[in-house]
Amino acid sequence: MSALRSAQFVVALTGAGVSAESGVPTFRQAQTGLWAQFDPAELATPEAFARNPDRVWAWYAWRRSLVEQAEPNPAHRALAELARRLPRFTLITQNVDGLHQRAGSAEVIELHGSLQRYRCAICATPVAIPAEAHPPRSPVCVRCGGHIRPDVVWFGEPLPEAALSAAFDAARRAQVFLSIGTSGLVEPAASLARVSSRAGALVVHVNPEQPANMSAGDIYLCGRAGEILPIILARLAEVGQENAR
Ligand code: BV8
Ligand code: ZN
């Protein structure tokens, strides 16, 4: 706690686990219903979209409808509050659900894009599609005739350069790096904790299961983000009051 309180710069990286308590299935959890027969890592690829754009489109439409019905949970809200309480705080997410923003996080580095944004797969023209008018099939681009796709990063695709360099820059400068709700399996996001640790940060993993990317000296808090993050926030407030006395 004292490391967090005295830290000048705290960075948090979140994965699908931070949205699990909002009812949004993680990447490794079995998909439900119609999608149980598909492997997310198979569907989240440009090859799958090229082969069957309407199937991939329908999977994202299903995920977007889940997210529209979901609410931010105490973990999202605690992270938004941490940004208000700490001198410097950067939030990086692998998630595409937009729940951090809905919880009040003003600045979020989205490494893997967003379910709420779309672009042409060919000419990259951005296309606005409101949730309530979501077409059942992948629409055709008015400019070039290409298929419209979700503006997310698929496996085998590069991450947005600006987001990626901002994330690694923050990881190198952090005194404390919180890695929350991620299996630590997907690169390059999984390397952020290691880079931060090597640069001297205290790395804290919050997850009911031990993640794959822990380094020697990291701290592992076994538990749910929705339970642990509010406790971290409350302890921070207590330490702050003690210091103020
Ligand atoms: C890249 C957006 C290079 C889409 C996602 C072969 C060919 C090509 C690339 C590769 C290859 N082999 C390896 C790679 C690299 C690949 C990779 O890492 N693969 C892995 C699987 C081995 N990476 C890439 O392809 C990346 N691109 O390398 O490009 C390049 C460079 C230049 C030019 C061309 C290419 C792109 C990776 C991004 C993929 N897109 N998402 C979408 O969402 O549909 S990744 C996807 O997985 C999600 O973003 C998800 O967030 C992310 C990571 O998973 P997690 O977030 O960790 O989720 P997961 O389900 O795994 O775990 C959840 C965790 O939460 C668990 O640990 C669980 O215990 C925990 N949990 C559960 N409940 C709770 C909880 N924790 C706390 N509280 C709870 N209540
Ligand atoms: Zn186009």
Short mmCIF file of C-alpha atoms and ligand atoms in Angstrom, two decimals:
data_model
loop_
_atom_site.label_atom_id
_atom_site.label_comp_id
_atom_site.label_asym_id
_atom_site.label_seq_id
_atom_site.Cartn_x
_atom_site.Cartn_y
_atom_site.Cartn_z
CA MET A 1 0.00 0.00 0.00
CA SER A 2 2.75 2.44 0.90
CA ALA A 3 4.37 1.88 -2.53
CA LEU A 4 1.08 2.83 -4.15
CA ARG A 5 0.61 5.85 -1.90
CA SER A 6 4.13 7.17 -2.46
CA ALA A 7 4.19 6.35 -6.19
CA GLN A 8 4.40 9.40 -8.44
CA PHE A 9 3.24 7.42 -11.45
CA VAL A 10 0.93 4.37 -11.41
CA VAL A 11 -0.02 2.41 -14.53
CA ALA A 12 -2.82 -0.16 -14.79
CA LEU A 13 -3.20 -2.69 -17.62
CA THR A 14 -6.54 -4.50 -17.81
CA GLY A 15 -7.69 -7.60 -19.66
CA ALA A 16 -11.00 -9.34 -20.19
CA GLY A 17 -11.09 -10.42 -16.53
CA VAL A 18 -11.88 -6.87 -15.41
CA SER A 19 -15.19 -7.08 -17.33
CA ALA A 20 -16.04 -10.62 -16.20
CA GLU A 21 -18.07 -9.33 -13.23
CA SER A 22 -20.09 -7.22 -15.66
CA GLY A 23 -21.21 -10.44 -17.33
CA VAL A 24 -18.95 -10.06 -20.38
CA PRO A 25 -17.33 -13.46 -21.10
CA THR A 26 -13.53 -13.45 -21.17
CA PHE A 27 -11.61 -14.70 -24.18
CA ARG A 28 -10.74 -17.98 -22.50
CA GLN A 29 -14.15 -18.67 -21.05
CA ALA A 30 -16.28 -20.93 -23.21
CA GLN A 31 -18.44 -18.91 -25.51
CA THR A 32 -22.14 -19.46 -24.88
CA GLY A 33 -25.01 -20.52 -27.09
CA LEU A 34 -24.49 -20.28 -30.84
CA TRP A 35 -20.85 -19.35 -30.39
CA ALA A 36 -19.90 -22.27 -28.12
CA GLN A 37 -18.71 -24.19 -31.19
CA PHE A 38 -16.22 -21.49 -32.18
CA ASP A 39 -12.78 -20.62 -30.76
CA PRO A 40 -12.59 -16.82 -30.22
CA ALA A 41 -8.96 -16.81 -31.31
CA GLU A 42 -10.14 -18.35 -34.59
CA LEU A 43 -12.89 -15.81 -35.16
CA ALA A 44 -10.76 -12.78 -34.17
CA THR A 45 -8.56 -13.02 -37.29
CA PRO A 46 -8.50 -11.31 -40.70
CA GLU A 47 -8.54 -14.76 -42.31
CA ALA A 48 -11.84 -15.66 -40.61
CA PHE A 49 -13.32 -12.35 -41.76
CA ALA A 50 -12.09 -12.81 -45.34
CA ARG A 51 -13.51 -16.35 -45.39
CA ASN A 52 -16.87 -15.53 -43.87
CA PRO A 53 -17.41 -11.81 -43.13
CA ASP A 54 -21.04 -12.30 -42.07
CA ARG A 55 -20.16 -14.96 -39.44
CA VAL A 56 -17.46 -12.76 -37.87
CA TRP A 57 -19.78 -9.76 -38.14
CA ALA A 58 -22.55 -11.69 -36.33
CA TRP A 59 -20.13 -12.72 -33.54
CA TYR A 60 -19.18 -9.09 -32.94
CA ALA A 61 -22.83 -8.02 -33.14
CA TRP A 62 -23.58 -10.58 -30.40
CA ARG A 63 -20.65 -9.36 -28.27
CA ARG A 64 -21.67 -5.74 -28.78
CA SER A 65 -25.24 -6.51 -27.68
CA LEU A 66 -23.84 -8.20 -24.54
CA VAL A 67 -21.74 -5.13 -23.79
CA GLU A 68 -24.65 -2.73 -24.40
CA GLN A 69 -26.63 -4.65 -21.73
CA ALA A 70 -23.66 -4.80 -19.34
CA GLU A 71 -22.83 -2.24 -16.67
CA PRO A 72 -19.38 -1.23 -15.42
CA ASN A 73 -18.55 -3.12 -12.22
CA PRO A 74 -16.76 -1.99 -9.00
CA ALA A 75 -13.39 -2.76 -10.63
CA HIS A 76 -14.02 -0.31 -13.49
CA ARG A 77 -15.28 2.30 -11.05
CA ALA A 78 -12.32 1.85 -8.67
CA LEU A 79 -9.89 2.39 -11.56
CA ALA A 80 -11.73 5.57 -12.59
CA GLU A 81 -11.50 6.77 -8.95
CA LEU A 82 -7.78 5.87 -8.70
CA ALA A 83 -7.12 8.22 -11.61
CA ARG A 84 -8.74 11.02 -9.59
CA ARG A 85 -6.84 10.19 -6.38
CA LEU A 86 -3.29 9.56 -7.60
CA PRO A 87 -0.84 12.24 -8.79
CA ARG A 88 -0.31 10.47 -12.13
CA PHE A 89 -2.21 7.44 -13.44
CA THR A 90 -2.37 5.82 -16.87
CA LEU A 91 -4.97 3.20 -17.78
CA ILE A 92 -4.18 0.76 -20.60
CA THR A 93 -6.67 -1.87 -21.71
CA GLN A 94 -6.71 -4.90 -23.99
CA ASN A 95 -10.49 -4.85 -23.84
CA VAL A 96 -12.70 -3.59 -26.65
CA ASP A 97 -15.91 -3.19 -24.60
CA GLY A 98 -15.68 0.51 -23.66
CA LEU A 99 -16.69 -0.23 -20.04
CA HIS A 100 -13.78 1.78 -18.59
CA GLN A 101 -15.04 4.89 -20.39
CA ARG A 102 -18.61 4.20 -19.22
CA ALA A 103 -17.28 3.94 -15.64
CA GLY A 104 -15.81 7.44 -15.94
CA SER A 105 -12.20 6.79 -16.99
CA ALA A 106 -11.43 9.85 -19.09
CA GLU A 107 -8.26 8.64 -20.77
CA VAL A 108 -7.92 5.01 -21.80
CA ILE A 109 -5.17 3.59 -24.03
CA GLU A 110 -7.07 0.99 -26.09
CA LEU A 111 -4.44 -1.46 -27.37
CA HIS A 112 -6.90 -3.67 -29.25
CA GLY A 113 -9.45 -1.15 -30.57
CA SER A 114 -13.15 -0.90 -29.78
CA LEU A 115 -16.37 -2.84 -30.46
CA GLN A 116 -18.15 0.51 -30.79
CA ARG A 117 -16.03 1.63 -33.77
CA TYR A 118 -16.07 0.32 -37.37
CA ARG A 119 -14.00 0.82 -40.51
CA CYS A 120 -13.81 -0.41 -44.08
CA ALA A 121 -11.56 -3.50 -44.30
CA ILE A 122 -10.12 -2.17 -47.57
CA CYS A 123 -9.88 1.63 -47.49
CA ALA A 124 -10.12 2.00 -43.66
CA THR A 125 -12.83 4.68 -43.95
CA PRO A 126 -14.38 4.97 -40.48
CA VAL A 127 -18.11 4.12 -40.37
CA ALA A 128 -20.49 5.04 -37.52
CA ILE A 129 -22.99 2.29 -36.62
CA PRO A 130 -25.27 2.91 -33.62
CA ALA A 131 -26.05 -0.15 -31.47
CA GLU A 132 -29.79 0.28 -32.04
CA ALA A 133 -29.39 0.18 -35.84
CA HIS A 134 -26.92 -2.68 -36.06
CA PRO A 135 -27.12 -4.33 -39.49
CA PRO A 136 -27.41 -8.16 -39.42
CA ARG A 137 -24.67 -8.53 -42.06
CA SER A 138 -21.38 -6.78 -42.74
CA PRO A 139 -22.33 -3.63 -44.74
CA VAL A 140 -20.52 -2.63 -47.91
CA CYS A 141 -18.30 0.46 -47.99
CA VAL A 142 -19.88 3.28 -50.04
CA ARG A 143 -16.44 4.47 -51.11
CA CYS A 144 -14.78 1.29 -52.34
CA GLY A 145 -17.21 -1.60 -52.03
CA GLY A 146 -15.15 -3.34 -49.35
CA HIS A 147 -16.68 -5.01 -46.28
CA ILE A 148 -17.14 -2.95 -43.09
CA ARG A 149 -15.43 -4.56 -40.06
CA PRO A 150 -15.18 -3.82 -36.34
CA ASP A 151 -12.28 -1.46 -35.54
CA VAL A 152 -10.52 -4.02 -33.36
CA VAL A 153 -7.04 -5.58 -33.63
CA TRP A 154 -7.24 -9.19 -34.77
CA PHE A 155 -4.61 -11.87 -34.16
CA GLY A 156 -1.80 -11.41 -36.68
CA GLU A 157 -2.58 -7.68 -37.05
CA PRO A 158 -0.32 -4.92 -35.70
CA LEU A 159 -1.51 -2.86 -32.75
CA PRO A 160 -2.10 0.90 -33.29
CA GLU A 161 1.42 2.40 -33.19
CA ALA A 162 0.59 5.44 -31.07
CA ALA A 163 -1.28 3.38 -28.44
CA LEU A 164 1.47 0.76 -28.28
CA SER A 165 4.33 3.22 -27.85
CA ALA A 166 2.36 5.23 -25.26
CA ALA A 167 1.74 2.01 -23.34
CA PHE A 168 5.39 0.91 -23.31
CA ASP A 169 6.52 4.44 -22.46
CA ALA A 170 4.16 4.51 -19.46
CA ALA A 171 5.25 1.01 -18.36
CA ARG A 172 8.91 2.11 -18.34
CA ARG A 173 8.18 5.21 -16.23
CA ALA A 174 5.78 3.68 -13.71
CA GLN A 175 6.72 3.12 -10.06
CA VAL A 176 3.78 0.75 -9.66
CA PHE A 177 2.28 -1.36 -12.51
CA LEU A 178 -1.08 -3.03 -11.84
CA SER A 179 -1.88 -5.95 -14.18
CA ILE A 180 -5.56 -6.71 -13.70
CA GLY A 181 -7.69 -9.52 -15.12
CA THR A 182 -5.39 -10.69 -17.86
CA SER A 183 -4.03 -14.17 -18.54
CA GLY A 184 -0.78 -12.59 -19.73
CA LEU A 185 -0.84 -14.76 -22.85
CA VAL A 186 -1.42 -12.26 -25.66
CA GLU A 187 1.54 -10.29 -27.02
CA PRO A 188 2.70 -7.58 -27.18
CA ALA A 189 0.43 -6.51 -24.26
CA ALA A 190 1.75 -9.34 -22.08
CA SER A 191 5.28 -7.86 -22.24
CA LEU A 192 4.28 -4.57 -20.62
CA ALA A 193 4.48 -5.99 -17.08
CA ARG A 194 7.95 -7.44 -17.72
CA VAL A 195 9.21 -4.17 -19.23
CA SER A 196 7.85 -2.26 -16.24
CA SER A 197 9.40 -4.68 -13.76
CA ARG A 198 12.81 -4.45 -15.49
CA ALA A 199 12.58 -0.65 -15.38
CA GLY A 200 12.22 -0.90 -11.60
CA ALA A 201 8.45 -0.81 -11.02
CA LEU A 202 6.64 -2.87 -8.42
CA VAL A 203 4.32 -5.08 -10.51
CA VAL A 204 1.07 -6.28 -8.92
CA HIS A 205 -1.10 -8.92 -10.64
CA VAL A 206 -4.81 -9.14 -9.69
CA ASN A 207 -6.43 -12.36 -10.93
CA PRO A 208 -8.20 -15.45 -9.47
CA GLU A 209 -5.66 -17.52 -11.47
CA GLN A 210 -1.92 -16.96 -11.64
CA PRO A 211 -1.17 -15.19 -14.95
CA ALA A 212 1.46 -16.51 -17.40
CA ASN A 213 3.62 -13.37 -17.44
CA MET A 214 4.78 -12.97 -13.84
CA SER A 215 8.40 -11.98 -13.17
CA ALA A 216 10.45 -12.62 -10.02
CA GLY A 217 9.58 -9.99 -7.43
CA ASP A 218 6.07 -9.38 -8.76
CA ILE A 219 3.21 -9.43 -6.28
CA TYR A 220 0.23 -11.69 -6.98
CA LEU A 221 -3.12 -10.85 -5.39
CA CYS A 222 -5.37 -13.88 -5.90
CA GLY A 223 -8.97 -12.78 -6.29
CA ARG A 224 -11.55 -10.98 -8.34
CA ALA A 225 -10.88 -7.46 -9.61
CA GLY A 226 -14.32 -6.30 -8.43
CA GLU A 227 -13.38 -7.31 -4.90
CA ILE A 228 -9.68 -6.38 -4.69
CA LEU A 229 -9.61 -2.99 -6.45
CA PRO A 230 -12.17 -1.35 -4.12
CA ILE A 231 -10.07 -2.61 -1.18
CA ILE A 232 -6.92 -1.07 -2.69
CA LEU A 233 -8.81 2.18 -3.17
CA ALA A 234 -10.16 2.15 0.42
CA ARG A 235 -6.69 1.42 1.87
CA LEU A 236 -5.25 4.23 -0.19
CA ALA A 237 -7.83 6.61 1.26
CA GLU A 238 -7.03 5.46 4.82
CA VAL A 239 -3.27 5.90 4.28
CA GLY A 240 -4.01 9.33 2.84
CA GLN A 241 -6.02 10.31 5.93
CA GLU A 242 -3.26 9.00 8.27
CA ASN A 243 -0.68 11.09 6.39
CA ALA A 244 -2.95 14.11 6.55
CA ARG A 245 -3.15 13.88 10.39
C1 BV8 B 1 0.73 -8.99 -33.37
C2 BV8 B 1 -9.32 -7.74 -29.93
C3 BV8 B 1 2.39 -8.60 -35.01
C4 BV8 B 1 -10.27 -8.54 -30.73
C5 BV8 B 1 -7.53 -9.23 -29.16
C6 BV8 B 1 1.44 -16.21 -34.93
C7 BV8 B 1 1.05 -15.36 -35.93
C8 BV8 B 1 0.81 -14.01 -35.71
C9 BV8 B 1 0.90 -13.52 -34.42
C10 BV8 B 1 1.26 -14.39 -33.42
C11 BV8 B 1 1.54 -15.71 -33.64
N1 BV8 B 1 1.88 -16.29 -32.46
C12 BV8 B 1 1.81 -15.36 -31.48
C13 BV8 B 1 1.45 -14.22 -32.06
C14 BV8 B 1 1.23 -12.97 -31.41
C15 BV8 B 1 -0.26 -12.89 -31.06
C16 BV8 B 1 -0.44 -13.60 -29.73
O1 BV8 B 1 -0.03 -13.07 -28.72
N2 BV8 B 1 -1.05 -14.79 -29.73
C17 BV8 B 1 -1.21 -15.52 -28.49
C18 BV8 B 1 -2.59 -16.13 -28.43
C19 BV8 B 1 -0.10 -16.56 -28.41
N3 BV8 B 1 -0.54 -11.50 -30.97
C20 BV8 B 1 -1.03 -10.88 -32.04
O2 BV8 B 1 -1.35 -11.42 -33.07
C21 BV8 B 1 -1.11 -9.37 -31.90
N4 BV8 B 1 -0.53 -8.77 -33.06
O3 BV8 B 1 1.50 -9.66 -32.74
O4 BV8 B 1 1.06 -8.38 -34.55
C22 BV8 B 1 2.49 -7.84 -36.27
C23 BV8 B 1 3.33 -6.72 -36.31
C24 BV8 B 1 3.47 -6.05 -37.51
C25 BV8 B 1 2.74 -6.47 -38.65
C26 BV8 B 1 1.89 -7.56 -38.58
C27 BV8 B 1 1.75 -8.27 -37.38
C28 BV8 B 1 -2.55 -8.94 -31.81
C29 BV8 B 1 -3.13 -9.41 -30.50
C30 BV8 B 1 -4.51 -8.76 -30.28
C31 BV8 B 1 -5.61 -9.74 -30.59
N5 BV8 B 1 -6.91 -9.13 -30.29
N6 BV8 B 1 -8.67 -8.58 -28.91
C32 BV8 B 1 -11.44 -8.99 -29.92
O5 BV8 B 1 -11.53 -8.72 -28.71
O6 BV8 B 1 -12.31 -9.61 -30.54
S1 BV8 B 1 -6.82 -10.15 -27.96
C33 BV8 B 1 -7.99 -10.70 -26.84
O7 BV8 B 1 -7.26 -11.44 -25.90
C34 BV8 B 1 -8.72 -9.67 -26.01
O8 BV8 B 1 -8.30 -8.35 -26.24
C35 BV8 B 1 -8.32 -10.06 -24.61
O9 BV8 B 1 -8.37 -8.99 -23.74
C36 BV8 B 1 -6.96 -10.47 -24.92
C37 BV8 B 1 -6.07 -11.07 -23.94
O10 BV8 B 1 -6.73 -11.95 -23.24
P1 BV8 B 1 -7.12 -11.50 -21.72
O11 BV8 B 1 -7.59 -10.11 -21.72
O12 BV8 B 1 -6.00 -11.86 -20.85
O13 BV8 B 1 -8.34 -12.38 -21.56
P2 BV8 B 1 -8.27 -13.87 -21.24
O14 BV8 B 1 -9.62 -14.39 -21.52
O15 BV8 B 1 -7.08 -14.47 -21.89
O16 BV8 B 1 -7.98 -13.94 -19.68
C38 BV8 B 1 -8.89 -13.38 -18.79
C39 BV8 B 1 -8.19 -13.42 -17.44
O17 BV8 B 1 -9.08 -12.83 -16.49
C40 BV8 B 1 -7.90 -14.83 -16.95
O18 BV8 B 1 -6.57 -14.88 -16.48
C41 BV8 B 1 -8.89 -15.01 -15.77
O19 BV8 B 1 -8.31 -15.78 -14.73
C42 BV8 B 1 -9.05 -13.59 -15.32
N7 BV8 B 1 -10.32 -13.31 -14.63
C43 BV8 B 1 -11.52 -13.91 -14.79
N8 BV8 B 1 -12.41 -13.33 -13.95
C44 BV8 B 1 -11.76 -12.34 -13.30
C45 BV8 B 1 -10.43 -12.32 -13.72
N9 BV8 B 1 -9.51 -11.46 -13.25
C46 BV8 B 1 -9.93 -10.58 -12.31
N10 BV8 B 1 -11.20 -10.52 -11.85
C47 BV8 B 1 -12.13 -11.38 -12.32
N11 BV8 B 1 -13.39 -11.33 -11.85
ZN ZN B 2 -13.78 1.18 -48.38
#
